[in-house]
Amino acid sequence: MKIYTKTGDKGLTSLIGGTRVPKSSLRIECYGTVDELNSHIGLVRDQEVNAGRRPLLKEIQDRLFTIGSALAADPEKSKMKLPDLHAADVTLLEDEMDRLNLDLPELRAFILPGGHPAVSHAHVARCVCRRAERLVIHLAEDAFVAELVVVYLNRLSDFLFVLSRAMAHELGVEEVTWQARM
């Protein structure tokens, strides 16, 4: 099977269901950003400090692929059975945040990205997740998007923040805090 089809050479692509849309469309921007997020999660997963969390991070990547497939489908024309999110997927993130928070010091300041390259990767993933969430919310203003997609992305960005704090704690590096200048 060839990877290249040449069907996108004029700036159009097909959604699941066959609808052709410009590659610059909001829907394409949404699932492209989710794909970008998935790549960043892969980078976070590959950090040695996350060796014990690799199955969880792989699960998150699977759910992001699920979200990407939902966003890549034309909600009015696709007849294909697609994987879907479940409330348990959100609960998994919440439970993991609660578990991680047990070992973390109380949050007393705004945290800046940095302190260790692995921690910074988690913060970049968090920012890309927030961008994906904003784009999906924008798409949902004019097109069908399952509500759980927005909920999952919102919770995932929270999880990535807690994960970055946990990684810093486990690596023994000081969190970088914001120092307001008055």
XYZ file of N, CA, C and O in Angstrom:
728
model
N 0.840 -1.182 0.000
C 0.000 0.000 0.000
C 0.886 1.246 0.000
O 1.798 1.365 0.809
N 0.591 2.148 -0.884
C 1.341 3.397 -0.943
C 0.800 4.365 0.103
O -0.408 4.446 0.318
N 1.689 5.115 0.712
C 1.298 6.120 1.691
C 0.761 7.358 0.991
O -0.174 7.988 1.451
N 1.354 7.688 -0.126
C 0.910 8.896 -0.824
C -0.197 8.543 -1.814
O -0.170 7.509 -2.471
N -1.204 9.416 -1.866
C -2.340 9.191 -2.778
C -2.458 10.304 -3.811
O -3.150 10.140 -4.804
N -1.855 11.428 -3.540
C -1.895 12.618 -4.387
C -3.270 13.296 -4.385
O -3.459 14.281 -5.070
N -4.219 12.759 -3.607
C -5.561 13.354 -3.598
C -5.605 14.654 -2.809
O -6.571 15.407 -2.924
N -4.578 14.931 -2.032
C -4.549 16.172 -1.254
C -3.673 17.249 -1.852
O -3.460 18.291 -1.239
N -3.189 17.019 -3.045
C -2.256 17.956 -3.664
C -2.851 19.328 -3.953
O -2.126 20.296 -4.137
N -4.145 19.412 -3.987
C -4.798 20.704 -4.261
C -5.346 21.335 -2.982
O -6.156 22.258 -3.028
N -4.910 20.812 -1.825
C -5.299 21.423 -0.552
C -6.607 20.927 0.026
O -7.126 21.537 0.962
N -7.117 19.824 -0.496
C -8.343 19.234 0.049
C -8.022 17.872 0.642
O -7.068 17.212 0.241
N -8.844 17.447 1.589
C -8.721 16.112 2.168
C -10.108 15.565 2.401
O -11.092 16.303 2.376
N -10.180 14.265 2.623
C -11.475 13.616 2.843
C -11.684 13.312 4.314
O -10.786 12.810 4.996
N -12.895 13.594 4.784
C -13.312 13.166 6.113
C -13.808 11.723 6.013
O -14.119 11.241 4.918
N -13.910 11.057 7.141
C -14.551 9.744 7.162
C -16.007 9.979 6.761
O -16.700 10.788 7.367
N -16.443 9.335 5.730
C -17.759 9.582 5.163
C -17.660 10.132 3.757
O -18.642 10.211 3.040
N -16.432 10.540 3.362
C -16.201 10.952 1.990
C -16.252 12.437 1.700
O -15.864 12.861 0.620
N -16.734 13.249 2.614
C -16.816 14.688 2.377
C -15.418 15.264 2.186
O -14.516 15.006 2.987
N -15.238 16.040 1.118
C -13.957 16.700 0.858
C -14.003 18.097 1.469
O -14.980 18.831 1.285
N -12.964 18.430 2.211
C -12.883 19.741 2.865
C -11.478 20.300 2.688
O -10.518 19.550 2.494
N -11.351 21.633 2.777
C -10.007 22.222 2.716
C -9.168 21.763 3.913
O -9.686 21.604 5.024
N -7.902 21.561 3.682
C -7.011 21.160 4.765
C -6.889 22.247 5.832
O -6.431 21.980 6.937
N -7.344 23.441 5.496
C -7.314 24.546 6.453
C -8.589 24.629 7.294
O -8.714 25.527 8.117
N -9.520 23.701 7.125
C -10.792 23.781 7.858
C -10.576 23.562 9.351
O -9.620 22.913 9.781
N -11.476 24.092 10.123
C -11.397 23.976 11.577
C -11.401 22.518 12.021
O -10.679 22.140 12.945
N -12.196 21.690 11.379
C -12.241 20.266 11.744
C -10.869 19.618 11.570
O -10.408 18.865 12.426
N -10.190 19.936 10.464
C -8.857 19.381 10.216
C -7.875 19.933 11.245
O -7.019 19.205 11.764
N -7.998 21.212 11.556
C -7.142 21.831 12.579
C -7.334 21.138 13.930
O -6.376 20.905 14.661
N -8.571 20.779 14.237
C -8.859 20.096 15.504
C -8.173 18.747 15.585
O -7.435 18.472 16.527
N -8.421 17.895 14.580
C -7.819 16.566 14.727
C -6.320 16.579 14.458
O -5.582 15.734 14.977
N -5.843 17.561 13.709
C -4.393 17.711 13.558
C -3.731 18.102 14.871
O -2.638 17.626 15.197
N -4.392 18.947 15.645
C -3.848 19.353 16.943
C -3.917 18.200 17.935
O -3.004 18.014 18.747
N -4.964 17.396 17.867
C -5.045 16.201 18.715
C -3.925 15.234 18.346
O -3.304 14.622 19.222
N -3.618 15.118 17.062
C -2.504 14.280 16.619
C -1.178 14.828 17.148
O -0.312 14.069 17.611
N -1.016 16.137 17.082
C 0.186 16.764 17.633
C 0.298 16.472 19.127
O 1.373 16.125 19.636
N -0.813 16.594 19.836
C -0.835 16.274 21.266
C -0.426 14.829 21.495
O 0.360 14.538 22.407
N -0.934 13.932 20.682
C -0.603 12.525 20.830
C 0.908 12.302 20.694
O 1.496 11.509 21.429
N 1.524 13.022 19.773
C 2.977 12.917 19.610
C 3.710 13.415 20.845
O 4.702 12.819 21.294
N 3.232 14.497 21.421
C 3.849 15.009 22.651
C 3.659 14.043 23.814
O 4.572 13.873 24.628
N 2.499 13.405 23.883
C 2.280 12.406 24.938
C 3.262 11.250 24.748
O 3.799 10.712 25.718
N 3.524 10.874 23.501
C 4.525 9.840 23.237
C 5.891 10.238 23.760
O 6.617 9.418 24.338
N 6.253 11.494 23.582
C 7.523 11.988 24.098
C 7.540 11.955 25.628
O 8.538 11.550 26.243
N 6.447 12.338 26.250
C 6.334 12.279 27.712
C 6.428 10.822 28.175
O 7.109 10.505 29.150
N 5.741 9.939 27.476
C 5.755 8.508 27.813
C 7.170 7.949 27.758
O 7.550 7.093 28.572
N 7.978 8.428 26.827
C 9.327 7.906 26.645
C 10.335 8.420 27.660
O 11.478 7.951 27.670
N 9.940 9.344 28.519
C 10.855 9.845 29.551
C 11.033 8.761 30.618
O 10.069 8.158 31.077
N 12.268 8.525 31.023
C 12.570 7.451 31.969
C 11.773 7.582 33.269
O 11.349 6.581 33.849
N 11.537 8.804 33.719
C 10.789 9.013 34.955
C 9.372 8.440 34.847
O 8.742 8.132 35.863
N 8.875 8.246 33.636
C 7.524 7.727 33.428
C 7.495 6.240 33.095
O 6.474 5.735 32.619
N 8.584 5.531 33.364
C 8.651 4.099 33.032
C 7.453 3.340 33.607
O 6.844 2.517 32.918
N 7.086 3.626 34.836
C 5.960 2.939 35.466
C 4.602 3.421 34.987
O 3.585 2.771 35.252
N 4.579 4.536 34.308
C 3.315 5.112 33.811
C 3.113 4.860 32.315
O 2.158 5.357 31.730
N 3.999 4.140 31.687
C 3.892 3.939 30.240
C 2.563 3.313 29.826
O 1.970 3.764 28.838
N 2.048 2.309 30.554
C 0.737 1.776 30.155
C -0.383 2.833 30.244
O -1.237 2.900 29.356
N -0.364 3.651 31.271
C -1.365 4.714 31.399
C -1.239 5.717 30.259
O -2.238 6.111 29.647
N -0.028 6.132 29.962
C 0.183 7.106 28.893
C -0.164 6.519 27.532
O -0.692 7.221 26.660
N 0.063 5.230 27.339
C -0.368 4.558 26.103
C -1.890 4.550 26.028
O -2.473 4.782 24.960
N -2.560 4.314 27.134
C -4.026 4.362 27.177
C -4.514 5.753 26.768
O -5.473 5.888 26.004
N -3.862 6.785 27.265
C -4.217 8.159 26.892
C -4.020 8.363 25.393
O -4.872 8.960 24.721
N -2.923 7.854 24.858
C -2.699 7.977 23.421
C -3.792 7.259 22.623
O -4.258 7.770 21.603
N -4.216 6.100 23.101
C -5.311 5.390 22.432
C -6.586 6.223 22.443
O -7.306 6.297 21.441
N -6.876 6.858 23.572
C -8.090 7.681 23.662
C -7.979 8.909 22.767
O -8.963 9.347 22.185
N -6.782 9.470 22.637
C -6.603 10.606 21.730
C -6.821 10.174 20.280
O -7.370 10.935 19.483
N -6.426 8.960 19.946
C -6.682 8.463 18.602
C -8.182 8.292 18.394
O -8.717 8.575 17.311
N -8.875 7.859 19.437
C -10.337 7.754 19.395
C -10.952 9.126 19.121
O -11.840 9.263 18.271
N -10.479 10.135 19.842
C -10.977 11.497 19.649
C -10.678 11.968 18.226
O -11.527 12.553 17.556
N -9.470 11.702 17.754
C -9.103 12.101 16.399
C -10.010 11.465 15.355
O -10.424 12.125 14.394
N -10.349 10.203 15.543
C -11.229 9.547 14.563
C -12.629 10.148 14.600
O -13.260 10.319 13.555
N -13.102 10.506 15.793
C -14.422 11.150 15.889
C -14.407 12.505 15.194
O -15.360 12.866 14.495
N -13.332 13.247 15.373
C -13.234 14.570 14.748
C -13.020 14.477 13.238
O -13.396 15.390 12.503
N -12.434 13.374 12.772
C -12.162 13.197 11.344
C -13.377 12.700 10.569
O -13.328 12.609 9.348
N -14.455 12.395 11.270
C -15.656 11.876 10.609
C -16.650 13.002 10.343
O -16.829 13.893 11.173
N -17.278 12.938 9.197
C -18.372 13.850 8.888
C -19.582 13.352 9.672
O -20.098 12.265 9.394
N -20.042 14.119 10.671
C -21.131 13.623 11.520
C -22.434 13.388 10.761
O -23.292 12.641 11.222
N -22.575 13.981 9.586
C -23.817 13.825 8.819
C -23.740 12.724 7.764
O -24.763 12.252 7.296
N -22.523 12.301 7.384
C -22.405 11.345 6.282
C -21.708 10.045 6.641
O -21.858 9.062 5.920
N -20.945 10.017 7.705
C -20.193 8.815 8.029
C -21.115 7.731 8.575
O -21.884 7.955 9.500
N -21.025 6.574 7.983
C -21.790 5.409 8.442
C -20.872 4.435 9.186
O -21.314 3.415 9.687
N -19.582 4.763 9.223
C -18.601 3.876 9.823
C -18.767 3.840 11.342
O -18.975 4.867 11.976
N -18.681 2.656 11.911
C -18.700 2.500 13.359
C -17.330 2.932 13.879
O -16.305 2.400 13.480
N -17.346 3.935 14.745
C -16.096 4.473 15.278
C -15.980 4.150 16.765
O -16.994 4.040 17.459
N -14.754 4.038 17.258
C -14.588 3.865 18.703
C -15.097 5.119 19.409
O -15.162 6.193 18.816
N -15.473 4.965 20.664
C -15.962 6.142 21.374
C -15.359 6.229 22.764
O -14.752 5.291 23.266
N -15.510 7.401 23.335
C -15.068 7.645 24.702
C -16.148 7.184 25.663
O -17.326 7.125 25.313
N -15.733 6.921 26.889
C -16.659 6.550 27.952
C -16.369 7.431 29.162
O -15.242 7.924 29.323
N -17.339 7.606 30.005
C -17.148 8.376 31.237
C -15.994 7.798 32.055
O -15.262 8.534 32.728
N -15.794 6.494 31.976
C -14.697 5.848 32.708
C -13.329 6.354 32.258
O -12.366 6.333 33.038
N -13.232 6.832 31.014
C -11.963 7.384 30.528
C -11.614 8.662 31.273
O -10.446 8.911 31.598
N -12.615 9.465 31.569
C -12.421 10.696 32.346
C -12.121 10.337 33.794
O -11.219 10.900 34.418
N -12.848 9.375 34.326
C -12.643 8.943 35.710
C -11.226 8.417 35.917
O -10.615 8.669 36.961
N -10.699 7.717 34.926
C -9.320 7.220 35.012
C -8.344 8.372 35.225
O -7.454 8.298 36.087
N -8.514 9.451 34.478
C -7.633 10.621 34.632
C -7.806 11.248 36.012
O -6.821 11.619 36.668
N -9.042 11.370 36.459
C -9.304 11.962 37.776
C -8.701 11.117 38.893
O -8.064 11.650 39.816
N -8.880 9.804 38.805
C -8.324 8.905 39.826
C -6.805 8.984 39.856
O -6.185 8.983 40.926
N -6.203 9.047 38.681
C -4.735 9.128 38.621
C -4.240 10.459 39.181
O -3.234 10.504 39.892
N -4.956 11.556 38.883
C -4.572 12.853 39.471
C -4.661 12.800 40.985
O -3.768 13.289 41.689
N -5.732 12.227 41.504
C -5.891 12.115 42.963
C -4.749 11.309 43.568
O -4.209 11.670 44.612
N -4.368 10.217 42.915
C -3.275 9.376 43.408
C -1.950 10.135 43.388
O -1.191 10.107 44.353
N -1.675 10.824 42.291
C -0.425 11.577 42.185
C -0.362 12.707 43.215
O 0.697 12.973 43.781
N -1.484 13.356 43.429
C -1.529 14.489 44.360
C -1.224 14.107 45.799
O -0.810 14.955 46.589
N -1.428 12.846 46.149
C -1.167 12.399 47.518
C 0.282 12.635 47.925
O 0.566 12.886 49.096
N 1.201 12.533 46.977
C 2.633 12.657 47.266
C 3.206 14.038 46.969
O 4.408 14.248 47.129
N 2.352 14.962 46.521
C 2.851 16.281 46.121
C 2.640 17.310 47.223
O 1.633 17.264 47.930
N 3.573 18.245 47.335
C 3.357 19.338 48.290
C 2.181 20.206 47.835
O 1.840 20.249 46.647
N 1.581 20.870 48.804
C 0.459 21.748 48.491
C 0.891 22.808 47.482
O 1.986 23.356 47.566
N 0.023 23.090 46.555
C 0.302 24.095 45.535
C 0.099 25.480 46.152
O -1.001 25.826 46.556
N 1.160 26.274 46.228
C 1.098 27.588 46.872
C 1.472 28.733 45.929
O 1.487 29.875 46.332
N 1.813 28.387 44.674
C 2.221 29.412 43.709
C 1.915 28.902 42.312
O 1.684 27.710 42.113
N 1.900 29.826 41.365
C 1.782 29.417 39.976
C 3.089 28.758 39.565
O 4.173 29.225 39.921
N 2.967 27.684 38.808
C 4.135 26.918 38.373
C 4.456 27.283 36.924
O 3.566 27.288 36.063
N 5.717 27.556 36.668
C 6.184 27.823 35.311
C 6.773 26.541 34.730
O 7.333 25.722 35.453
N 6.657 26.352 33.429
C 7.296 25.197 32.809
C 8.805 25.253 33.019
O 9.404 26.324 32.983
N 9.395 24.103 33.256
C 10.846 24.037 33.387
C 11.282 23.251 34.595
O 10.487 22.629 35.282
N 12.576 23.287 34.826
C 13.176 22.575 35.938
C 13.898 21.314 35.507
O 14.869 20.904 36.126
N 13.407 20.687 34.455
C 14.007 19.467 33.917
C 13.391 19.250 32.530
O 12.203 19.510 32.344
N 14.168 18.774 31.572
C 13.605 18.565 30.229
C 12.353 17.684 30.219
O 11.399 17.971 29.489
N 12.324 16.641 31.028
C 11.152 15.758 31.061
C 9.916 16.514 31.540
O 8.819 16.350 30.992
N 10.093 17.345 32.552
C 8.984 18.141 33.084
C 8.508 19.134 32.024
O 7.297 19.324 31.835
N 9.451 19.738 31.333
C 9.093 20.695 30.279
C 8.288 20.029 29.166
O 7.350 20.624 28.634
N 8.630 18.786 28.826
C 7.857 18.064 27.806
C 6.404 17.907 28.251
O 5.484 18.044 27.431
N 6.185 17.619 29.511
C 4.815 17.470 30.020
C 4.072 18.799 29.941
O 2.878 18.832 29.613
N 4.756 19.897 30.224
C 4.114 21.211 30.124
C 3.780 21.569 28.669
O 2.719 22.159 28.407
N 4.653 21.215 27.743
C 4.350 21.469 26.331
C 3.106 20.665 25.934
O 2.195 21.183 25.284
N 3.042 19.410 26.356
C 1.865 18.585 26.059
C 0.613 19.215 26.651
O -0.442 19.250 26.006
N 0.709 19.751 27.856
C -0.436 20.417 28.500
C -0.907 21.605 27.671
O -2.109 21.782 27.445
N 0.028 22.393 27.180
C -0.343 23.567 26.373
C -0.985 23.160 25.052
O -1.964 23.780 24.617
N -0.458 22.143 24.407
C -1.053 21.662 23.163
C -2.447 21.099 23.444
O -3.376 21.301 22.655
N -2.614 20.446 24.577
C -3.925 19.924 24.961
C -4.928 21.059 25.136
O -6.074 20.964 24.667
N -4.523 22.133 25.781
C -5.415 23.288 25.950
C -5.789 23.893 24.587
O -6.921 24.295 24.368
N -4.830 23.938 23.676
C -5.125 24.463 22.332
C -6.123 23.554 21.622
O -7.090 24.029 21.005
N -5.918 22.242 21.734
C -6.863 21.298 21.127
C -8.255 21.494 21.726
O -9.253 21.512 20.988
N -8.324 21.671 23.013
C -9.611 21.891 23.674
C -10.297 23.157 23.146
O -11.491 23.143 22.817
N -9.543 24.241 23.032
C -10.127 25.490 22.515
C -10.649 25.315 21.098
O -11.739 25.784 20.748
N -9.863 24.644 20.264
C -10.281 24.434 18.875
C -11.533 23.568 18.791
O -12.445 23.847 18.005
N -11.591 22.521 19.599
C -12.753 21.636 19.581
C -13.997 22.373 20.078
O -15.094 22.198 19.531
N -13.843 23.216 21.083
C -14.974 24.019 21.558
C -15.466 24.938 20.441
O -16.670 25.094 20.232
N -14.530 25.518 19.709
C -14.900 26.370 18.579
C -15.660 25.564 17.518
O -16.692 26.011 16.999
N -15.158 24.380 17.201
C -15.833 23.523 16.225
C -17.244 23.178 16.699
O -18.189 23.172 15.910
N -17.392 22.915 17.992
C -18.698 22.519 18.541
C -19.733 23.638 18.467
O -20.931 23.373 18.589
N -19.295 24.865 18.238
C -20.239 25.973 18.080
C -21.076 25.819 16.812
O -22.209 26.310 16.760
N -20.519 25.141 15.790
C -21.198 25.027 14.498
C -21.410 23.600 14.017
O -22.082 23.397 13.006
N -20.817 22.629 14.690
C -20.919 21.245 14.227
C -21.022 20.321 15.437
O -20.620 20.686 16.550
N -21.516 19.127 15.200
C -21.641 18.178 16.293
C -20.263 17.714 16.749
O -19.441 17.277 15.948
N -20.045 17.798 18.048
C -18.885 17.205 18.715
C -19.421 16.601 20.004
O -20.113 17.289 20.768
N -19.139 15.348 20.234
C -19.599 14.708 21.461
C -19.074 15.478 22.666
O -17.885 15.827 22.735
N -19.958 15.738 23.603
C -19.607 16.526 24.789
C -18.429 15.922 25.548
O -17.585 16.637 26.086
N -18.356 14.609 25.570
C -17.293 13.940 26.313
C -15.904 14.234 25.741
O -14.909 14.162 26.462
N -15.827 14.599 24.473
C -14.538 14.960 23.869
C -13.968 16.191 24.569
O -12.802 16.215 24.965
N -14.791 17.207 24.761
C -14.346 18.433 25.431
C -14.000 18.133 26.886
O -12.963 18.590 27.398
N -14.829 17.350 27.549
C -14.581 17.000 28.953
C -13.250 16.268 29.077
O -12.437 16.573 29.958
N -13.008 15.303 28.195
C -11.768 14.532 28.252
C -10.547 15.428 28.048
O -9.569 15.338 28.799
N -10.598 16.287 27.050
C -9.453 17.172 26.799
C -9.222 18.120 27.968
O -8.068 18.389 28.338
N -10.286 18.611 28.561
C -10.154 19.486 29.722
C -9.492 18.744 30.883
O -8.561 19.244 31.510
N -9.964 17.537 31.150
C -9.401 16.770 32.246
C -7.972 16.333 31.951
O -7.131 16.297 32.835
N -7.700 16.032 30.677
C -6.345 15.616 30.309
C -5.352 16.746 30.539
O -4.240 16.514 31.017
N -5.726 17.977 30.242
C -4.787 19.081 30.481
C -4.525 19.231 31.976
O -3.386 19.502 32.379
N -5.547 19.031 32.799
C -5.340 19.050 34.254
C -4.390 17.923 34.668
O -3.478 18.124 35.474
N -4.622 16.733 34.107
C -3.759 15.596 34.416
C -2.310 15.892 34.047
O -1.387 15.579 34.805
N -2.095 16.494 32.893
C -0.722 16.782 32.455
C -0.041 17.784 33.380
O 1.171 17.707 33.602
N -0.812 18.713 33.939
C -0.241 19.636 34.921
C 0.183 18.874 36.168
O 1.313 19.035 36.665
N -0.699 18.037 36.689
C -0.369 17.254 37.888
C 0.796 16.311 37.585
O 1.710 16.152 38.410
N 0.790 15.708 36.403
C 1.895 14.830 36.018
C 3.209 15.589 36.002
O 4.235 15.075 36.470
N 3.217 16.808 35.477
C 4.470 17.583 35.433
C 4.981 17.835 36.848
O 6.187 17.751 37.098
N 4.068 18.116 37.773
C 4.469 18.311 39.178
C 5.004 17.011 39.767
O 6.028 17.012 40.467
N 4.333 15.901 39.480
C 4.782 14.604 40.001
C 6.156 14.242 39.441
O 7.020 13.740 40.173
N 6.359 14.509 38.169
C 7.643 14.211 37.551
C 8.751 15.031 38.213
O 9.821 14.501 38.521
N 8.496 16.319 38.440
C 9.496 17.163 39.109
C 9.809 16.607 40.497
O 10.988 16.518 40.896
N 8.770 16.229 41.223
C 8.943 15.682 42.567
C 9.778 14.396 42.525
O 10.727 14.235 43.302
N 9.445 13.504 41.612
C 10.156 12.233 41.499
C 11.590 12.405 41.018
O 12.470 11.629 41.388
N 11.828 13.414 40.204
C 13.182 13.686 39.719
C 14.018 14.471 40.724
O 15.213 14.676 40.525
N 13.358 14.949 41.791
C 14.067 15.705 42.820
C 14.463 17.096 42.372
O 15.445 17.648 42.871
N 13.702 17.669 41.446
C 14.007 19.031 40.997
C 12.968 19.984 41.565
O 11.804 19.627 41.760
N 13.411 21.186 41.825
C 12.523 22.202 42.364
C 11.592 22.707 41.272
O 12.017 22.948 40.145
N 10.323 22.875 41.643
C 9.385 23.450 40.695
C 9.735 24.915 40.506
O 10.132 25.609 41.430
N 9.590 25.378 39.263
C 9.861 26.769 38.940
C 8.566 27.540 39.203
O 7.536 27.275 38.592
N 8.633 28.468 40.135
C 7.429 29.229 40.484
C 7.503 30.628 39.914
O 8.575 31.212 39.743
N 6.337 31.163 39.634
C 6.216 32.528 39.113
C 6.489 33.510 40.235
O 5.927 33.409 41.322
N 7.355 34.462 39.955
C 7.659 35.536 40.897
C 7.088 36.822 40.323
O 7.634 37.377 39.385
N 5.961 37.232 40.867
C 5.311 38.448 40.361
C 6.160 39.674 40.706
O 6.676 39.789 41.811
N 6.293 40.554 39.762
C 7.033 41.790 39.987
C 6.001 42.886 40.238
O 5.093 43.127 39.455
N 6.146 43.531 41.342
C 5.187 44.579 41.725
C 5.805 45.946 41.576
O 6.925 46.196 41.700
